[in-house]
Coordinates of C-alpha atoms in Angstrom, one line a residue:
X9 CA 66.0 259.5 8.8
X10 CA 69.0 261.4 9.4
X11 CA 68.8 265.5 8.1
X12 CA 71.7 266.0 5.8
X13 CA 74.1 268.7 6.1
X14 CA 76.6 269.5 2.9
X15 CA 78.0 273.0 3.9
X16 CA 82.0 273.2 3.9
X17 CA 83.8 272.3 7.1
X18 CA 84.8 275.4 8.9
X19 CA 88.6 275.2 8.9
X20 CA 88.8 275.8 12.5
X21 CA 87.3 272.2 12.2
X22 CA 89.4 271.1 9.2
X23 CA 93.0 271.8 11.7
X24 CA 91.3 269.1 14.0
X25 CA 90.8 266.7 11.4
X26 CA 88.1 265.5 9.3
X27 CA 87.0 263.6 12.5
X28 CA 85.5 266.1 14.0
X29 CA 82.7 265.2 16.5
X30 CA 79.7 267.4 17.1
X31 CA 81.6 268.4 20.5
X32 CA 84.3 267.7 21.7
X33 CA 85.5 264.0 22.6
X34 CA 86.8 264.8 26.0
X35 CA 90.1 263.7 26.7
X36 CA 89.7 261.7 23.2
X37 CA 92.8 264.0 22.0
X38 CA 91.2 264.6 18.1
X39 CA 95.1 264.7 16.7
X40 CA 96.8 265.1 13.4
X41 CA 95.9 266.7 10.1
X42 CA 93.9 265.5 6.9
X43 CA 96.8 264.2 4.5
X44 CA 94.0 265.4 1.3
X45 CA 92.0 268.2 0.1
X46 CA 89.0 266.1 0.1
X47 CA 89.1 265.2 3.7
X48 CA 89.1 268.9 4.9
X49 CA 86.1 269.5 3.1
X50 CA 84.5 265.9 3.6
X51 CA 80.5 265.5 2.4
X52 CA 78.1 264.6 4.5
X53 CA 76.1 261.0 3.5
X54 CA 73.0 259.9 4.4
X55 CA 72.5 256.8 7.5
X56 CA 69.6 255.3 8.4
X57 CA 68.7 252.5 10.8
X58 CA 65.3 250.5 10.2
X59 CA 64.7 250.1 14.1
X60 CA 64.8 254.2 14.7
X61 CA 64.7 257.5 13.3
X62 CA 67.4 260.2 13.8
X63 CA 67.0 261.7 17.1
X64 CA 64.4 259.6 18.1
X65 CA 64.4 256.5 21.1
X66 CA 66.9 253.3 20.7
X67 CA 64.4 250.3 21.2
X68 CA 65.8 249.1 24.7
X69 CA 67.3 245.8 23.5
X70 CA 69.6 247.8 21.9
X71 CA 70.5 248.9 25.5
X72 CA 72.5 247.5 28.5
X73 CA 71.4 244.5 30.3
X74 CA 70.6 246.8 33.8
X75 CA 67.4 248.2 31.9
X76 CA 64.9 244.9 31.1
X77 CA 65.0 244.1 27.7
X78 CA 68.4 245.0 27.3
X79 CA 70.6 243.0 25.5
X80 CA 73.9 245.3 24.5
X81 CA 73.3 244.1 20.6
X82 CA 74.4 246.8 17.7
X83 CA 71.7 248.4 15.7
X84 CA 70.7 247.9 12.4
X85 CA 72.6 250.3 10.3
X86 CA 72.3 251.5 6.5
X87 CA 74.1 254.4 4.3
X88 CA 73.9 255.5 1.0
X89 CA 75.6 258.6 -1.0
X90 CA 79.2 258.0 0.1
X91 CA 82.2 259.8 -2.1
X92 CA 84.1 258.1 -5.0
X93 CA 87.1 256.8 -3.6
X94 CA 86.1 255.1 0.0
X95 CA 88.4 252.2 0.1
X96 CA 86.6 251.3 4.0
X97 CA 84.1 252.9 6.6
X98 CA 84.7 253.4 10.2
X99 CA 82.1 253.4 13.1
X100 CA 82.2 255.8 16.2
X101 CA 79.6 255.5 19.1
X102 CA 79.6 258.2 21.8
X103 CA 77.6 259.3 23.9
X104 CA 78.1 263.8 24.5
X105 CA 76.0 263.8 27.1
X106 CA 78.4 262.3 29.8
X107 CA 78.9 263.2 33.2
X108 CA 82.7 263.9 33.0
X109 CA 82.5 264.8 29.1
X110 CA 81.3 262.6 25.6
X111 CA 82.5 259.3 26.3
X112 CA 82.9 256.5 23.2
X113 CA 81.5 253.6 23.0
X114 CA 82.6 252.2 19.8
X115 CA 85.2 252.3 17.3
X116 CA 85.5 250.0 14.8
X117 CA 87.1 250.4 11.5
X118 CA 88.3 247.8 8.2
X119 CA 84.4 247.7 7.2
X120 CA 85.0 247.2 3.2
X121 CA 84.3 249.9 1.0
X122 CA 81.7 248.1 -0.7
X123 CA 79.5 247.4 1.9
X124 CA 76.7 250.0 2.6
X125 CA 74.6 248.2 5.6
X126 CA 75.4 246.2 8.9
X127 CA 72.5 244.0 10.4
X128 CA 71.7 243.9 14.2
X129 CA 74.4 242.6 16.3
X130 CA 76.4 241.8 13.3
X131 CA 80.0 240.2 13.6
X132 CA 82.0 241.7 10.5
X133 CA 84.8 240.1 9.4
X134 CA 88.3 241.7 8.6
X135 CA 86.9 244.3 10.9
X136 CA 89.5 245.8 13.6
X137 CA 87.7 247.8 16.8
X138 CA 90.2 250.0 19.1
X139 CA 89.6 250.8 23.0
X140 CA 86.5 252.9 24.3
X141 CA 86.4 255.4 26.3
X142 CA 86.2 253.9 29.6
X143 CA 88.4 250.1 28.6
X144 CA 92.0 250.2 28.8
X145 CA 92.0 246.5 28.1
X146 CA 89.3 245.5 25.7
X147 CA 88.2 246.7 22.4
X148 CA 84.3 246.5 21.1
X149 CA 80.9 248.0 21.3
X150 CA 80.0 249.4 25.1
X151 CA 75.9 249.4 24.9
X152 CA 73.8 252.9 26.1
X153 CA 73.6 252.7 30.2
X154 CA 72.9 256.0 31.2
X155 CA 72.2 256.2 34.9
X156 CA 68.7 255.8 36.1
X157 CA 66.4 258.6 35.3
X158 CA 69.0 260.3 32.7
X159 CA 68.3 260.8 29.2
X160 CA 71.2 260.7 26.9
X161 CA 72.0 261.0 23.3
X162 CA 74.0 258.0 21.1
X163 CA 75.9 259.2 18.0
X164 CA 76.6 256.3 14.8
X165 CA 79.0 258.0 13.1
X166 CA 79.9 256.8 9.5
X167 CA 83.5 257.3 8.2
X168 CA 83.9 256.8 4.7
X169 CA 88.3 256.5 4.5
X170 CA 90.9 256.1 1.7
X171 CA 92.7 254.0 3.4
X172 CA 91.2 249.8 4.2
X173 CA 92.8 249.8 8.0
X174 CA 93.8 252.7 9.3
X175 CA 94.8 251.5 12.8
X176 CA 95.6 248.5 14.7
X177 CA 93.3 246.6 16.4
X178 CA 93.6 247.3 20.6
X179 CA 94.8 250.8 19.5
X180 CA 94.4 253.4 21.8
X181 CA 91.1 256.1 21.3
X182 CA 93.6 258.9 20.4
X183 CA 95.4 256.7 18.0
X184 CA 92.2 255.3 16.3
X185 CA 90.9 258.7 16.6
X186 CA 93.4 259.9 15.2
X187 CA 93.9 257.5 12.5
X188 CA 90.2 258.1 11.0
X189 CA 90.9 262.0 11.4
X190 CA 93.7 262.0 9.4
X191 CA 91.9 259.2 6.3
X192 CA 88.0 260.7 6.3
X193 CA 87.0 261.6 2.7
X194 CA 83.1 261.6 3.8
X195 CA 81.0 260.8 6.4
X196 CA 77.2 260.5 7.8
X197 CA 75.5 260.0 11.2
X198 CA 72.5 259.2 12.9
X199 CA 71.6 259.6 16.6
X200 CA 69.8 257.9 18.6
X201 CA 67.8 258.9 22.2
X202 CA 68.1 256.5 25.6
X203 CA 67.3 256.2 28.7
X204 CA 64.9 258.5 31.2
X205 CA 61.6 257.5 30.7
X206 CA 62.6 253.5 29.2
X207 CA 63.0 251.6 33.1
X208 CA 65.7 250.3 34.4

């Protein structure tokens, strides 16, 4: 279960956009302004995952296929308490613990506002994913592969937007970064633990 956080968005935050990251994506270039009120001070909702808890272990399938058991598959993901308003959700992956700085992993966007769970490995129509952190050429979801022996965190974040497709698919990660930043009304997260102890 993820601990949930309502206190008002400093606005040092709020002149990054409602985007926001824990820290800072490096290089990620966190541009533009909210265009509403509501964005600057966006809630915080609740996300879950049936597979893990909030700051506990990723089972390894969920991993890369250089640790055994590893498959690269998306996690089971469920959220609840999400303002009035959200016309579409957005889905940002990184990982802060990075050797050169938090690195993304995923960022996919055009996830209907009605829809409040994805299954494993799910394939989501309508949906449009931009470039990762390390992919100039294709979008999608870049599973946990920390390097042997490291253990590093993996941040779902939940964007709840007023806007149904903010970006276009293939966009750039300070373009879709951007993009989310600028139409975030809410959002949750839930973090997940890998690598060090699980082999590889």
């Amino acid at each position: 279960m993820m601990s949930r956080d309502r206190r008002p968005i400093p606005a040092a935050l709020a002149a990054l956009g409602a985007l926001a990251l824990a820290l800072s994506l490096g290089g990620c270039g966190l541009i533009g302004r909210p265009q509403n009120k509501s964005a600057e001070l966006s809630e915080w909702f609740t996300v879950t995952s049936p597979v893990f808890r909030d700051s506990h272990d990723l089972p390894t399938r969920y991993g890369c296929a250089s640790y055994p058991g590893g498959q690269g598959r998306t996690p089971p993901l469920r959220w609840s308490g999400a303002p009035a308003g959200t016309r579409s959700f957005a889905i940002v992956m990184d990982d802060p613990d990075a050797s050169n700085g938090a690195r993304v992993h995923w960022v996919i966007a055009g996830i209907e506002g009605t829809v409040n769970e994805l299954v494993e490995g799910a394939s989501i129509t309508g949906a449009i994913e931009g470039l990762t952190s390390g992919d100039k050429d294709k979008a999608g979801y870049v599973p946990p592969c920390p390097p042997k022996g490291e253990r590093h965190r993996y941040r779902f974040t939940i964007y709840a937007l007023d806007d149904p497709a903010p970006f276009k698919s293939g966009a750039k990660l300070k373009d879709s970064l951007g993009a989310i930043a600028k139409h975030t009304v809410g959002r949750g997260r839930i973090t997940g633990n890998f690598g060090g102890k699980q082999a590889r």
